[in-house]
C-alpha atoms as a printed R data frame, in Angstrom:
    type eleno elety resid chain resno       x       y       z
1   ATOM     1    CA   MET     A     1 241.670 169.217 249.009
2   ATOM     2    CA   THR     A     2 241.105 172.952 248.798
3   ATOM     3    CA   LEU     A     3 243.801 175.561 249.342
4   ATOM     4    CA   ALA     A     4 242.141 176.631 252.610
5   ATOM     5    CA   ASN     A     5 242.231 173.040 253.907
6   ATOM     6    CA   THR     A     6 245.837 172.640 252.820
7   ATOM     7    CA   ILE     A     7 246.816 175.788 254.692
8   ATOM     8    CA   ARG     A     8 244.812 174.796 257.770
9   ATOM     9    CA   GLU     A     9 246.502 171.389 257.927
10  ATOM    10    CA   ASN     A    10 250.031 172.747 257.449
11  ATOM    11    CA   LYS     A    11 252.229 172.450 260.558
12  ATOM    12    CA   ALA     A    12 254.283 175.475 259.517
13  ATOM    13    CA   VAL     A    13 251.154 177.646 259.453
14  ATOM    14    CA   TYR     A    14 250.210 176.422 262.915
15  ATOM    15    CA   THR     A    15 253.739 177.044 264.175
16  ATOM    16    CA   VAL     A    16 253.747 180.619 262.856
17  ATOM    17    CA   ALA     A    17 250.329 181.231 264.396
18  ATOM    18    CA   GLY     A    18 251.593 179.788 267.682
19  ATOM    19    CA   VAL     A    19 254.655 182.041 267.636
20  ATOM    20    CA   GLY     A    20 252.464 185.064 266.991
21  ATOM    21    CA   ASP     A    21 250.089 184.127 269.791
22  ATOM    22    CA   LEU     A    22 252.974 183.567 272.210
23  ATOM    23    CA   ALA     A    23 254.534 186.916 271.251
24  ATOM    24    CA   TYR     A    24 251.207 188.685 271.752
25  ATOM    25    CA   GLU     A    25 250.812 187.079 275.173
26  ATOM    26    CA   LYS     A    26 254.313 188.089 276.292
27  ATOM    27    CA   ILE     A    27 253.887 191.660 275.062
28  ATOM    28    CA   ARG     A    28 250.660 191.975 277.034
29  ATOM    29    CA   GLU     A    29 252.419 190.671 280.142
30  ATOM    30    CA   VAL     A    30 255.230 193.186 279.931
31  ATOM    31    CA   GLN     A    31 253.211 196.392 279.436
32  ATOM    32    CA   ILE     A    32 256.390 198.448 279.159
33  ATOM    33    CA   ASP     A    33 254.710 201.825 278.872
34  ATOM    34    CA   LYS     A    34 252.820 201.347 282.109
35  ATOM    35    CA   TYR     A    35 255.972 200.855 284.162
36  ATOM    36    CA   ARG     A    36 258.534 202.915 282.214
37  ATOM    37    CA   GLU     A    37 258.506 205.939 284.554
38  ATOM    38    CA   GLN     A    38 258.664 203.762 287.663
39  ATOM    39    CA   VAL     A    39 261.629 201.842 286.254
40  ATOM    40    CA   ALA     A    40 263.491 205.072 285.431
41  ATOM    41    CA   GLU     A    41 263.024 206.318 288.992
42  ATOM    42    CA   THR     A    42 264.192 203.040 290.472
43  ATOM    43    CA   VAL     A    43 267.250 202.897 288.229
44  ATOM    44    CA   GLY     A    44 268.211 206.429 289.192
45  ATOM    45    CA   LYS     A    45 267.723 205.662 292.859
46  ATOM    46    CA   TYR     A    46 269.968 202.595 292.912
47  ATOM    47    CA   ARG     A    47 272.591 203.552 290.297
48  ATOM    48    CA   GLY     A    48 275.090 204.860 292.882
49  ATOM    49    CA   GLU     A    49 274.647 201.833 295.140
50  ATOM    50    CA   VAL     A    50 275.231 199.468 292.248
51  ATOM    51    CA   ARG     A    51 278.456 201.255 291.266
52  ATOM    52    CA   GLU     A    52 279.754 201.064 294.830
53  ATOM    53    CA   THR     A    53 278.928 197.367 295.051
54  ATOM    54    CA   VAL     A    54 280.592 196.638 291.706
55  ATOM    55    CA   ASP     A    55 283.735 198.474 292.766
56  ATOM    56    CA   LYS     A    56 283.729 196.666 296.098
57  ATOM    57    CA   TYR     A    57 283.603 193.183 294.574
58  ATOM    58    CA   ARG     A    58 285.671 193.779 291.423
59  ATOM    59    CA   GLY     A    59 288.879 192.495 293.036
60  ATOM    60    CA   GLU     A    60 287.191 189.370 294.353
61  ATOM    61    CA   VAL     A    61 285.722 188.620 290.944
62  ATOM    62    CA   LEU     A    62 289.113 188.971 289.257
63  ATOM    63    CA   GLN     A    63 290.676 186.584 291.785
64  ATOM    64    CA   THR     A    64 287.890 184.042 291.237
65  ATOM    65    CA   VAL     A    65 288.246 184.294 287.460
66  ATOM    66    CA   GLU     A    66 291.998 183.685 287.692
67  ATOM    67    CA   LYS     A    67 291.408 180.704 289.985
68  ATOM    68    CA   TYR     A    68 288.941 179.080 287.598
69  ATOM    69    CA   ARG     A    69 291.055 179.932 284.575
70  ATOM    70    CA   GLY     A    70 293.851 177.847 286.077
71  ATOM    71    CA   GLU     A    71 291.460 174.976 286.826
72  ATOM    72    CA   VAL     A    72 290.142 175.049 283.267
73  ATOM    73    CA   ARG     A    73 293.674 174.850 281.873
74  ATOM    74    CA   GLU     A    74 294.343 171.801 284.044
75  ATOM    75    CA   ASN     A    75 291.073 170.117 283.057
76  ATOM    76    CA   VAL     A    76 291.533 170.750 279.334
77  ATOM    77    CA   GLY     A    77 294.680 168.667 279.491
78  ATOM    78    CA   LYS     A    78 292.651 165.773 280.943
79  ATOM    79    CA   ILE     A    79 290.054 165.670 278.136
80  ATOM    80    CA   GLU     A    80 290.457 162.719 275.825
81  ATOM    81    CA   VAL     A    81 289.991 163.516 272.159
82  ATOM    82    CA   LYS     A    82 288.260 160.184 271.537
83  ATOM    83    CA   ASP     A    83 285.339 161.327 273.764
84  ATOM    84    CA   LEU     A    84 284.628 164.519 271.789
85  ATOM    85    CA   PRO     A    85 282.654 163.018 268.856
86  ATOM    86    CA   GLY     A    86 280.308 161.169 271.209
87  ATOM    87    CA   ALA     A    87 279.746 164.290 273.290
88  ATOM    88    CA   ALA     A    88 279.099 166.352 270.161
89  ATOM    89    CA   VAL     A    89 276.542 163.811 268.896
90  ATOM    90    CA   SER     A    90 274.865 163.786 272.285
91  ATOM    91    CA   TYR     A    91 274.565 167.582 272.405
92  ATOM    92    CA   ALA     A    92 273.348 167.767 268.802
93  ATOM    93    CA   THR     A    93 270.741 165.072 269.433
94  ATOM    94    CA   HIS     A    94 269.511 166.811 272.566
95  ATOM    95    CA   PHE     A    95 269.291 170.145 270.730
96  ATOM    96    CA   GLY     A    96 267.424 168.556 267.818
97  ATOM    97    CA   THR     A    97 264.981 166.821 270.132
98  ATOM    98    CA   ARG     A    98 264.284 170.018 272.052
99  ATOM    99    CA   ALA     A    99 263.840 171.981 268.810
100 ATOM   100    CA   VAL     A   100 261.252 169.467 267.565
101 ATOM   101    CA   GLU     A   101 259.442 169.610 270.930
102 ATOM   102    CA   LEU     A   102 259.343 173.410 270.778
103 ATOM   103    CA   ILE     A   103 258.019 173.418 267.208
104 ATOM   104    CA   ASP     A   104 255.360 170.868 268.183
105 ATOM   105    CA   GLU     A   105 254.308 173.004 271.179
106 ATOM   106    CA   LEU     A   106 254.082 176.131 269.023
107 ATOM   107    CA   ALA     A   107 252.197 174.248 266.293
108 ATOM   108    CA   GLU     A   108 249.669 172.962 268.832
109 ATOM   109    CA   ARG     A   109 249.212 176.479 270.194
110 ATOM   110    CA   GLY     A   110 248.819 177.818 266.660
111 ATOM   111    CA   LYS     A   111 246.317 175.106 265.778
112 ATOM   112    CA   LYS     A   112 244.104 176.316 268.627
113 ATOM   113    CA   VAL     A   113 244.444 179.913 267.419
114 ATOM   114    CA   VAL     A   114 243.655 179.022 263.792
115 ATOM   115    CA   HIS     A   115 240.641 176.912 264.732
116 ATOM   116    CA   ARG     A   116 239.394 179.521 267.232
117 ATOM   117    CA   GLU     A   117 239.605 182.213 264.545
118 ATOM   118    CA   ALA     A   118 237.918 179.920 261.986
119 ATOM   119    CA   VAL     A   119 235.015 179.310 264.372
120 ATOM   120    CA   GLU     A   120 234.639 183.052 265.022
121 ATOM   121    CA   VAL     A   121 234.625 183.772 261.265
122 ATOM   122    CA   ALA     A   122 232.068 181.012 260.703
123 ATOM   123    CA   GLU     A   123 229.844 182.442 263.448
124 ATOM   124    CA   ILE     A   124 230.017 185.897 261.889
125 ATOM   125    CA   THR     A   125 229.220 184.647 258.375
126 ATOM   126    CA   GLU     A   126 226.302 182.495 259.588
127 ATOM   127    CA   ARG     A   127 224.487 185.403 261.263
128 ATOM   128    CA   PRO     A   128 221.389 186.493 259.379
129 ATOM   129    CA   ALA     A   129 221.562 189.814 257.618
130 ATOM   130    CA   PRO     A   130 219.629 192.628 259.328
């Protein structure tokens, strides 16, 4: 197997290509420069209203936080230590499964990018010289 084939069949290469393609897509969607001035105007327009709203609800938020803080203290006392290892294993397994799924999705995306680029290069090299 040649080095080029080894690289083309490497899941890590596909994953990196998929990450790059996804990043490129998201950057194109955002187009920050196009909307920067509009965002600055909007922020300036609503800054005062946001401050007033924050001040208005600050007391309510503090009361709610205190309420839930008390509930959390009560519930922590109810947790049984014997259940913690099983919960930890469950969370770790779920995280691991999701990580593998994400890597597989990115690798599949990258595989399409790598093969698309390979076809374009092949088309260019097969063209007759002028």
